[in-house]
PDB file of C-alpha atoms in Angstrom:
ATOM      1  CA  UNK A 532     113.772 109.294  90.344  1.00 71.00           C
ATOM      2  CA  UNK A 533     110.663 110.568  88.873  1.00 85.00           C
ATOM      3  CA  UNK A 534     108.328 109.134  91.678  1.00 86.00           C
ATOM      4  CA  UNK A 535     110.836 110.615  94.331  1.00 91.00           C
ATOM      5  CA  UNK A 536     110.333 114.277  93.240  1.00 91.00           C
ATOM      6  CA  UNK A 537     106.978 114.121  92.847  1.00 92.00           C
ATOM      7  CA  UNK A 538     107.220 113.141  95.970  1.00 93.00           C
ATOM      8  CA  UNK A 539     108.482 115.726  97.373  1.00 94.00           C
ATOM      9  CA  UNK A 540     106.361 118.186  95.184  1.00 95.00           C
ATOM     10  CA  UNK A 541     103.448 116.990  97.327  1.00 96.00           C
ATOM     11  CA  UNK A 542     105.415 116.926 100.423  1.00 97.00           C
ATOM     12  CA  UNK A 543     105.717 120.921  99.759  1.00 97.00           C
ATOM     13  CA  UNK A 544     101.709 120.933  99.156  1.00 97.00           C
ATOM     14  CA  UNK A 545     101.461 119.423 102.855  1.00 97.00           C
ATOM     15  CA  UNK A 546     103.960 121.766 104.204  1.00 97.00           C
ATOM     16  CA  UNK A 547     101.580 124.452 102.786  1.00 97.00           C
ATOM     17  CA  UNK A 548      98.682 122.431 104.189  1.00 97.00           C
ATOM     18  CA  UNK A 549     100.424 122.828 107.866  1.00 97.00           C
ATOM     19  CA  UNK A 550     101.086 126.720 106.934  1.00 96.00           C
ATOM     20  CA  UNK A 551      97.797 126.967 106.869  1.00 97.00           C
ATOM     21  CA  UNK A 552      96.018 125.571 109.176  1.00 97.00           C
ATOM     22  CA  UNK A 553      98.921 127.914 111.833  1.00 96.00           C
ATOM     23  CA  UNK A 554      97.623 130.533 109.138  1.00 96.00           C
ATOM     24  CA  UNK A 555      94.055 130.100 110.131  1.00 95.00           C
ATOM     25  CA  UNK A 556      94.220 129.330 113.371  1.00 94.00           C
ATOM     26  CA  UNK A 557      96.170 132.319 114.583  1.00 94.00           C
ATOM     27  CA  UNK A 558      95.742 134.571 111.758  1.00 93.00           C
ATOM     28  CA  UNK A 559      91.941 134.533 110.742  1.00 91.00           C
ATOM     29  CA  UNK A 560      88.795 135.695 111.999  1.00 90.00           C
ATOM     30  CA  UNK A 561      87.083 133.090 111.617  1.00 89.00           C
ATOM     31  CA  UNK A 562      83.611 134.415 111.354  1.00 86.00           C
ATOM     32  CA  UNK A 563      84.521 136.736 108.287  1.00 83.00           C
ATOM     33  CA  UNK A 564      87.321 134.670 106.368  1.00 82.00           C
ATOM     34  CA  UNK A 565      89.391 138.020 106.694  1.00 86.00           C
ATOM     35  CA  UNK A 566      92.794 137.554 107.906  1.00 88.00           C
ATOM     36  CA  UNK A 567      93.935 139.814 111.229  1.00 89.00           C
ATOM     37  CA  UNK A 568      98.069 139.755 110.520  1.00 90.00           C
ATOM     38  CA  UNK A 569     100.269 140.161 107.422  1.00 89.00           C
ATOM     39  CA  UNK A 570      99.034 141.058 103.456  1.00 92.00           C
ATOM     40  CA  UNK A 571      96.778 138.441 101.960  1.00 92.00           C
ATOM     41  CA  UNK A 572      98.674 138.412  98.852  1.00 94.00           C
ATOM     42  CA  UNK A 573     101.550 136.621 100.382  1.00 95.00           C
ATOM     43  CA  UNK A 574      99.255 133.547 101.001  1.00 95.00           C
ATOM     44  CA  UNK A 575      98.604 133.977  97.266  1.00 96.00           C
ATOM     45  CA  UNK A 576     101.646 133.856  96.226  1.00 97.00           C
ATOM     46  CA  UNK A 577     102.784 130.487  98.344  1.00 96.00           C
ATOM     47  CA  UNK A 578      99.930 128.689  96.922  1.00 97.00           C
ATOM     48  CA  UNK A 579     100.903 130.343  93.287  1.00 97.00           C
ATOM     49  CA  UNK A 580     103.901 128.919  94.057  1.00 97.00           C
ATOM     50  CA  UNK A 581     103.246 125.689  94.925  1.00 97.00           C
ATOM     51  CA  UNK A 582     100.435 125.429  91.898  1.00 97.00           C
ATOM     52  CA  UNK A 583     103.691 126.495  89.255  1.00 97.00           C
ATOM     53  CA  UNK A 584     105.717 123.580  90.676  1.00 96.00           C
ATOM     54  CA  UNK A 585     102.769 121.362  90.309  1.00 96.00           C
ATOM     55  CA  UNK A 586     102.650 122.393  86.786  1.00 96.00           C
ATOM     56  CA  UNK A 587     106.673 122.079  86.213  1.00 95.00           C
ATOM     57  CA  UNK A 588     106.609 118.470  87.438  1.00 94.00           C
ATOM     58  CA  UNK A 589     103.411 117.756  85.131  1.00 94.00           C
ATOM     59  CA  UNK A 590     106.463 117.335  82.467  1.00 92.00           C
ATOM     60  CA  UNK A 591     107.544 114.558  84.695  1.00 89.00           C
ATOM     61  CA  UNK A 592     104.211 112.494  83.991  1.00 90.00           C
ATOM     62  CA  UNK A 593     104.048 109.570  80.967  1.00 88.00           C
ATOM     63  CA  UNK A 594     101.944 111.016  78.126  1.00 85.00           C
ATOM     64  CA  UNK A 595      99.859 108.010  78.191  1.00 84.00           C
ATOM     65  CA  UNK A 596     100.836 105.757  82.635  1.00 87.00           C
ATOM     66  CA  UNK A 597     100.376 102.632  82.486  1.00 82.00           C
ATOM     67  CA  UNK A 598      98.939 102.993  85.600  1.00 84.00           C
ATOM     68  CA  UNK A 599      95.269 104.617  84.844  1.00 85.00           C
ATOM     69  CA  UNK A 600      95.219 101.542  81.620  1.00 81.00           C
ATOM     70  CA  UNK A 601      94.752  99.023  84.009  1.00 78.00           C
ATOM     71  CA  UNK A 602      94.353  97.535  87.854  1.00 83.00           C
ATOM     72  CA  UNK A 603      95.052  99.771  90.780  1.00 90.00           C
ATOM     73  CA  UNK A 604      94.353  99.324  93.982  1.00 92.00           C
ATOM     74  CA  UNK A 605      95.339 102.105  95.895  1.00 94.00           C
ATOM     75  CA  UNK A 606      93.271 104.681  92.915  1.00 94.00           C
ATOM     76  CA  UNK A 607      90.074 101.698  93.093  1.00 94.00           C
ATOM     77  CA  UNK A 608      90.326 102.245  97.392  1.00 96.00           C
ATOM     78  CA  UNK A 609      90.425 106.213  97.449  1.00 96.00           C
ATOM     79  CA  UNK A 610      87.634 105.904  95.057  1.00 96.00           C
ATOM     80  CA  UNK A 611      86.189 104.298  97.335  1.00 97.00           C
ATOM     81  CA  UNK A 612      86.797 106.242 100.299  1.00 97.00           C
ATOM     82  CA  UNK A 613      85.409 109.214  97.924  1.00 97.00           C
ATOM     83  CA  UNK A 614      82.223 107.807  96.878  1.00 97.00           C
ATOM     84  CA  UNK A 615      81.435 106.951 100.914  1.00 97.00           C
ATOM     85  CA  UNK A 616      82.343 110.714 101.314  1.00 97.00           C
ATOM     86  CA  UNK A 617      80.234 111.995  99.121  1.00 98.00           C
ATOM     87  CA  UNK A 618      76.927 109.568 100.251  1.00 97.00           C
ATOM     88  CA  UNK A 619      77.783 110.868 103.813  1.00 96.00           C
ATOM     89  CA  UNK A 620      77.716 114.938 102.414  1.00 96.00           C
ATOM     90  CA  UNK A 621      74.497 113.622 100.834  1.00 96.00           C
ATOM     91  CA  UNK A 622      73.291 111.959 103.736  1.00 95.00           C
ATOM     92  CA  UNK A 623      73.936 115.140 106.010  1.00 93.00           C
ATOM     93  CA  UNK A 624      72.203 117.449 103.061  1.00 93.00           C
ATOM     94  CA  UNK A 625      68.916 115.085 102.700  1.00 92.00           C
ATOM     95  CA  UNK A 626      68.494 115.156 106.714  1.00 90.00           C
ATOM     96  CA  UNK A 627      68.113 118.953 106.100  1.00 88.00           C
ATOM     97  CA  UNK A 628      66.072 118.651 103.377  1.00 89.00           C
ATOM     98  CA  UNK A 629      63.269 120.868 104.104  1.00 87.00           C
ATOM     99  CA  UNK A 630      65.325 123.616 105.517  1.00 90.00           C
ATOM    100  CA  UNK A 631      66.877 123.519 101.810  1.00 88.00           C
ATOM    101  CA  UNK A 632      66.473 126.098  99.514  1.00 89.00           C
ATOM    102  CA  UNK A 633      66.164 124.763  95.497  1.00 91.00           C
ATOM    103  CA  UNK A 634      70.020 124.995  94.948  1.00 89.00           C
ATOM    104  CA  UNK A 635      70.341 123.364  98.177  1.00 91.00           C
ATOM    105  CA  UNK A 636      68.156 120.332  97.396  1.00 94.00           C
ATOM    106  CA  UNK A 637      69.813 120.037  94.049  1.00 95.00           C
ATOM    107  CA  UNK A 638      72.848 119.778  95.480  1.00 94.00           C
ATOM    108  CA  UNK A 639      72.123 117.137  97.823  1.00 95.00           C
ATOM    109  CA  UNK A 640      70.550 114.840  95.055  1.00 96.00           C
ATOM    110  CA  UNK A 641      73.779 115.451  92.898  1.00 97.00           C
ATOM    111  CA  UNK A 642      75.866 114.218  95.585  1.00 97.00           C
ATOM    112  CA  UNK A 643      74.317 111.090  95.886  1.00 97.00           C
ATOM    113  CA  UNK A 644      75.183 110.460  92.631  1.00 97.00           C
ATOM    114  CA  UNK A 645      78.714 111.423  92.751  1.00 97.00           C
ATOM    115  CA  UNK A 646      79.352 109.161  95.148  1.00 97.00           C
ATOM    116  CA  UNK A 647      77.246 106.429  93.096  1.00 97.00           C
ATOM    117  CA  UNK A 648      79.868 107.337  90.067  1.00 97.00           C
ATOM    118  CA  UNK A 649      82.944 107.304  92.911  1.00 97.00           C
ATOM    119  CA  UNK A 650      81.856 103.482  93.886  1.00 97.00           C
ATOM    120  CA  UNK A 651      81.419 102.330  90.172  1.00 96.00           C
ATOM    121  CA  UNK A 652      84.720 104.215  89.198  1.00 95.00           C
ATOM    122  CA  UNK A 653      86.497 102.563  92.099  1.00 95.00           C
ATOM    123  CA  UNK A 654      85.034  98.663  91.397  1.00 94.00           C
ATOM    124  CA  UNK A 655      86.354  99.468  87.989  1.00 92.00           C
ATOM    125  CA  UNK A 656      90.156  99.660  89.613  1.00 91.00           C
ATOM    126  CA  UNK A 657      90.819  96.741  91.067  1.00 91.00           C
ATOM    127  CA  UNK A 658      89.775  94.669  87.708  1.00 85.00           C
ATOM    128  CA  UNK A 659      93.043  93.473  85.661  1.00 81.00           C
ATOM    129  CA  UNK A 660      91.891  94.588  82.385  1.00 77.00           C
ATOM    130  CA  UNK A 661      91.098  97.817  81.594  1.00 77.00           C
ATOM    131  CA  UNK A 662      86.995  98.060  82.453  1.00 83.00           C
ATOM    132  CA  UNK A 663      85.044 100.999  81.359  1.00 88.00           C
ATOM    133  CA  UNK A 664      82.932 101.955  84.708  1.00 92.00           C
ATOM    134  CA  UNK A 665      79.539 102.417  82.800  1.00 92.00           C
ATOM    135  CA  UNK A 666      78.971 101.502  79.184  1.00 89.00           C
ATOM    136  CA  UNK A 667      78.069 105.374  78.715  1.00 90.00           C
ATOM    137  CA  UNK A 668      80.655 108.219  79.784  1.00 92.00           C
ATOM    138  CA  UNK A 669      77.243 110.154  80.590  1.00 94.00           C
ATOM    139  CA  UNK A 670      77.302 108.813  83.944  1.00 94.00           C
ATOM    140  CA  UNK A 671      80.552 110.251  84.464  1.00 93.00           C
ATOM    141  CA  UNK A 672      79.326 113.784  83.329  1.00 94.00           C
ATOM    142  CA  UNK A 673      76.260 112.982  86.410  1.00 95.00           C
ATOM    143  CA  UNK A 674      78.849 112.175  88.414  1.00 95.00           C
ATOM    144  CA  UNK A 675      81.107 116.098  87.989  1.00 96.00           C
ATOM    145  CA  UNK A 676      77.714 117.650  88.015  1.00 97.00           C
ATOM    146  CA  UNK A 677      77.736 118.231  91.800  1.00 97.00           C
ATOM    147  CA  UNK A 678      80.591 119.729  91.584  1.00 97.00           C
ATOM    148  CA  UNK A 679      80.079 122.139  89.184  1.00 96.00           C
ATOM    149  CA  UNK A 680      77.484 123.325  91.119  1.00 96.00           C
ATOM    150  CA  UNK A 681      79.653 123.932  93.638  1.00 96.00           C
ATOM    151  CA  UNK A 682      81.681 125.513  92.018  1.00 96.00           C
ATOM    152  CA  UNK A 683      79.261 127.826  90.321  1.00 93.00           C
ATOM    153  CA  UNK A 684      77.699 129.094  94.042  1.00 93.00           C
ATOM    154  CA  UNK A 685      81.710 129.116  96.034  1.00 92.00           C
ATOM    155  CA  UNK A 686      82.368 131.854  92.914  1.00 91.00           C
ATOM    156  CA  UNK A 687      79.123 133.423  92.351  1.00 85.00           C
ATOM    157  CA  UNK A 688      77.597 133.564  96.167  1.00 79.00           C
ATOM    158  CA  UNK A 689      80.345 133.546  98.325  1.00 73.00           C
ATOM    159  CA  UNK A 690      81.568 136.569  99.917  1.00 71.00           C
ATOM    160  CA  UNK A 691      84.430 137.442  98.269  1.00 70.00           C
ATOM    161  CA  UNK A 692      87.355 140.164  98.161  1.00 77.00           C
ATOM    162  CA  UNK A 693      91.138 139.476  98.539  1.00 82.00           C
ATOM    163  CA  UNK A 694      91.442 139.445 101.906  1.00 83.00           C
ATOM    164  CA  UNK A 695      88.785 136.552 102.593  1.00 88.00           C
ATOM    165  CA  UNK A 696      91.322 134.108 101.863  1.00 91.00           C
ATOM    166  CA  UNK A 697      89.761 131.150 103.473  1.00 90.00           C
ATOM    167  CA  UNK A 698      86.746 131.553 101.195  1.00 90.00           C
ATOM    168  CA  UNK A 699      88.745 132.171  98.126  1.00 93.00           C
ATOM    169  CA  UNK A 700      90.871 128.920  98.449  1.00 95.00           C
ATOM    170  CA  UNK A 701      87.232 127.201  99.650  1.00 94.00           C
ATOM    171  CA  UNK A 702      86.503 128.306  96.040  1.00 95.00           C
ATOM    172  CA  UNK A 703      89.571 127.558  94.651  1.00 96.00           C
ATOM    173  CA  UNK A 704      89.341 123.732  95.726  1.00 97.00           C
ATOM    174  CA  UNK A 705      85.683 123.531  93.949  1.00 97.00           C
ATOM    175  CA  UNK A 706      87.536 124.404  91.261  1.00 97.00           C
ATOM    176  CA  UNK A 707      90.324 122.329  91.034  1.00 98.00           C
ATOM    177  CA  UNK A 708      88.359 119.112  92.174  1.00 98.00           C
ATOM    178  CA  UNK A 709      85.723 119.794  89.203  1.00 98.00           C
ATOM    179  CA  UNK A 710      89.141 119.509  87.282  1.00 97.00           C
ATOM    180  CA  UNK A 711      90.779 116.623  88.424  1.00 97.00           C
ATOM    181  CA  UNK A 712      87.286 114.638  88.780  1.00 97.00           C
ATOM    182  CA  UNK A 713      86.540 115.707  85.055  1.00 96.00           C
ATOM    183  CA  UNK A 714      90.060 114.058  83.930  1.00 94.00           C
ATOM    184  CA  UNK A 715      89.231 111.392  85.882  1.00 94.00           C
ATOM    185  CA  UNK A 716      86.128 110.675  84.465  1.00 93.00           C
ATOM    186  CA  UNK A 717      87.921 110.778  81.013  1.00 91.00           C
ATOM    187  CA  UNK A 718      90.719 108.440  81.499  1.00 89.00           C
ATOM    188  CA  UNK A 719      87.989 105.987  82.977  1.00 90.00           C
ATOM    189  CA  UNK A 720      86.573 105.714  79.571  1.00 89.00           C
ATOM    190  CA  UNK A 721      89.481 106.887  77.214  1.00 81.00           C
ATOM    191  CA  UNK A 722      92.749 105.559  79.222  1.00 68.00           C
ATOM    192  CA  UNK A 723      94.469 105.552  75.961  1.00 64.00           C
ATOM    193  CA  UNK A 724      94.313 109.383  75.879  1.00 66.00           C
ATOM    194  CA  UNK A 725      97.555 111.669  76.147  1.00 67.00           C
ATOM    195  CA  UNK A 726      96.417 112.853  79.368  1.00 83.00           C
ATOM    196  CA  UNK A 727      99.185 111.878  81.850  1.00 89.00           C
ATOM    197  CA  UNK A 728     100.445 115.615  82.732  1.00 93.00           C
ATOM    198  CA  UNK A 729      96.770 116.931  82.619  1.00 94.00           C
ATOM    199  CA  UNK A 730      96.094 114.527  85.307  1.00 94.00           C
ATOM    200  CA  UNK A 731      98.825 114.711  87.299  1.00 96.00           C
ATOM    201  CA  UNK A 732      98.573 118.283  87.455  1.00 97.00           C
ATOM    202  CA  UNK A 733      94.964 118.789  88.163  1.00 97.00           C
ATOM    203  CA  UNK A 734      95.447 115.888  90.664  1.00 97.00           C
ATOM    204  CA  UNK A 735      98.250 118.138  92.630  1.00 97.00           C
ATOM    205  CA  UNK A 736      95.723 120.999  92.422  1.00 98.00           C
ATOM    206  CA  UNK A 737      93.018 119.255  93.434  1.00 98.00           C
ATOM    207  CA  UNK A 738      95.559 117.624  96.724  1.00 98.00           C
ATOM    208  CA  UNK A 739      96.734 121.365  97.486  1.00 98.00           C
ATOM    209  CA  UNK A 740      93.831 123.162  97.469  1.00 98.00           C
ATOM    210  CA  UNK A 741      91.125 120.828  98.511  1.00 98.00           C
ATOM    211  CA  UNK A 742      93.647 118.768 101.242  1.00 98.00           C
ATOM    212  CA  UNK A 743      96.385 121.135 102.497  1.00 98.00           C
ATOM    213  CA  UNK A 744      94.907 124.772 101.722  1.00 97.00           C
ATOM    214  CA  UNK A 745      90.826 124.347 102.097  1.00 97.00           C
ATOM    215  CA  UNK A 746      90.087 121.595 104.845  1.00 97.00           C
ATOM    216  CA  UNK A 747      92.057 123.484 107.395  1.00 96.00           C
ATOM    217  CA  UNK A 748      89.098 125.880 107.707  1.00 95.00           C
ATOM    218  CA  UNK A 749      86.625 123.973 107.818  1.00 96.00           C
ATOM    219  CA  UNK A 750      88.062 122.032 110.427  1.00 96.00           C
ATOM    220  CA  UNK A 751      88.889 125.176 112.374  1.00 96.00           C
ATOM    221  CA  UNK A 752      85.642 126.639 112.033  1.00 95.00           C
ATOM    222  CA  UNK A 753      83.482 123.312 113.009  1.00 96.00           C
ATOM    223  CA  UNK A 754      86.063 122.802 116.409  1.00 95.00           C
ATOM    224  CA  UNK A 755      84.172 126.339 117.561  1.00 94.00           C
ATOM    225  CA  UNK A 756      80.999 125.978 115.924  1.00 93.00           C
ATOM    226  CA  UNK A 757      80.609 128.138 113.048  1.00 92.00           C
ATOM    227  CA  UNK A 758      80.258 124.796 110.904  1.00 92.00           C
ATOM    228  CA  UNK A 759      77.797 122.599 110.885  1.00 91.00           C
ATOM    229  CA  UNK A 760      78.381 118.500 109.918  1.00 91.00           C
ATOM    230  CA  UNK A 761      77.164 119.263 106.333  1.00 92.00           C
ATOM    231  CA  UNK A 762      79.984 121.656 106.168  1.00 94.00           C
ATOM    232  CA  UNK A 763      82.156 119.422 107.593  1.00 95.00           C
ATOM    233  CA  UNK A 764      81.133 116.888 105.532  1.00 96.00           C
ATOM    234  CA  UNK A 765      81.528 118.393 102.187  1.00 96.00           C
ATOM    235  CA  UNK A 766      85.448 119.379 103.540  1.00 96.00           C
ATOM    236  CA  UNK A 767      86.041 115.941 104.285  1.00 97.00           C
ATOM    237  CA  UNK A 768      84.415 114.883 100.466  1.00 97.00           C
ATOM    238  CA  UNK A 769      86.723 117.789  98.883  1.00 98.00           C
ATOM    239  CA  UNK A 770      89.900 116.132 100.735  1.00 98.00           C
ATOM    240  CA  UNK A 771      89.297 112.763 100.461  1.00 98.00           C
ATOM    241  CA  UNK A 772      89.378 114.071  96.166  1.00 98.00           C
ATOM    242  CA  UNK A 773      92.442 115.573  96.557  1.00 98.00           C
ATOM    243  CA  UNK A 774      94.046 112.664  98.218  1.00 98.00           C
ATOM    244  CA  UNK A 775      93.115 110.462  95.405  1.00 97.00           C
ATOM    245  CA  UNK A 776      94.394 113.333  92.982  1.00 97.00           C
ATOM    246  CA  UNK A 777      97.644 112.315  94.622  1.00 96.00           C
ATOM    247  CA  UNK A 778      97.300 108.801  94.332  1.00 96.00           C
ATOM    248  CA  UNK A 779      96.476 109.103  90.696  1.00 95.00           C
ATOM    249  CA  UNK A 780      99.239 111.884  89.879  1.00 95.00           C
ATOM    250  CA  UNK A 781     101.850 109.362  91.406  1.00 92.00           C
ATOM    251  CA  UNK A 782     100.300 106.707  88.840  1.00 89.00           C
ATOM    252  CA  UNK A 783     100.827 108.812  86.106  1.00 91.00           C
ATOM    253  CA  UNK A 784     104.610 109.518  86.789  1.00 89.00           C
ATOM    254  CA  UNK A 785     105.320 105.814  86.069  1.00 78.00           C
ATOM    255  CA  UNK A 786     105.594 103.785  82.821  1.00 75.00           C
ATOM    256  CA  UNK A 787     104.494 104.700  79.354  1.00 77.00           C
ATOM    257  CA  UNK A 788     101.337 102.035  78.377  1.00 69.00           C
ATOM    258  CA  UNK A 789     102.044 100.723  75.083  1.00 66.00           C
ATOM    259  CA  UNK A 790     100.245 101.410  71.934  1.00 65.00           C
ATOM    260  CA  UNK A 791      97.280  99.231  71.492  1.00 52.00           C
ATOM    261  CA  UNK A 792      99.240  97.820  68.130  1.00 44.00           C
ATOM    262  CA  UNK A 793     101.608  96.713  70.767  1.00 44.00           C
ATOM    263  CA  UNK A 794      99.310  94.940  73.096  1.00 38.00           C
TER     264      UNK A 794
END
């Protein structure tokens, strides 16, 4: 029962993920983020309300799943599916590497390392005993660097205002997949840790905003050529975290892991 409505929690995300991609394709100017019909604040308020049911079915995850103790396949496969994300935003990044300004470059280099993190996190899945990626949790802090950075220049150089919506939820999923990838990174070394509604929650965030709410843009503005395959390519990277934020908030809606007296 559990599993079935937070199913259909993230079947509203993806309803808001089809909202607004009709949103942006009929109701934004593309070239300034601004939108051209009806008050911003109402797409504000369907992704506020989305977030608070993300954060009212965070009571329905285990304190400590099962699931993020031990083997999973589908959380080891998006991992994977991440990490090649992220070494194809770096690859797109590095072939512009001279046209790159400092925060640019930085960038680039930090993404190859996420996606080194995302392919030793994801090996670390599919083993049937709980297996600490790394014997230091310092390569998990490399690997959330790149996206603090992003987040830091979405917030602090992006145009902004209330009626750029696109880049405010472009911002917004920066955010939210620092988040999830930074309670990800924990439970890969401390899976004992009362973190199941933490993750599930940051996991839905990271699915609504980066998947349903910030992709569509991108997408929309690469079809007519106001993106570029670096752009493209860190949308894709964003999504392909929020899918596995679903994948590993399902995981933590399942069964409590015993105590390791029990074990």
């Amino acid at each position: 029962m559990k599993r079935f409505a937070a199913f259909l929690l993230f079947l509203v995300s993806a309803a808001a993920g089809v909202a607004r991609w009709l949103d942006v394709v009929n109701y934004t100017d593309l070239d300034t983020g601004f939108v051209t019909w009806g008050p911003a604040w109402a797409r504000y308020a369907v992704a506020g309300g989305v977030l608070l049911l993300l954060a009212l079915g965070a009571l329905l995850a285990a304190r400590r799943p099962a699931a993020l103790c031990g083997q999973s396949t589908a959380q080891g496969v998006l991992c994977f599916l991440t990490g090649f994300g992220f070494a194809a935003l770096a690859g797109a990044e590095l072939a512009g590497w001279a046209q790159l300004d400092a925060l640019g470059k930085a960038g680039a280099v930090l993404y190859l390392i996420s996606a080194v993190w995302m392919l030793l996190l994801g090996r670390s899945r599919f083993t049937p005993e709980f297996e600490a990626p790394t014997r230091s949790a310092l390569v998990g802090v490399a690997g959330t660097l790149s996206l603090y950075l992003l987040t830091i220049s979405r917030f602090g150089l992006a145009p902004t205002g209330m009626a750029r919506v696109d880049a405010n939820f472009a911002a917004l999923a920066a955010l939210a997949a620092l988040l999830f990838c930074t309670a990800q990174a924990k439970v890969a070394y401390v899976p004992g840790g009362r973190s199941g509604g933490w993750v599930f929650f940051t996991g839905g965030a990271a699915f609504l905003f980066c998947t349903c709410l910030a992709l569509p843009g991108v997408l929309a503005r690469f079809l007519v050529g106001l993106a570029g395959a670096a752009d493209l390519a860190e949308g894709a990277a964003l999504a392909l975290v929020g899918v596995s934020g679903a994948v590993y908030a399902f995981g933590s809606v399942g069964d409590e892991a015993p105590k390791t007296g029990d074990m």
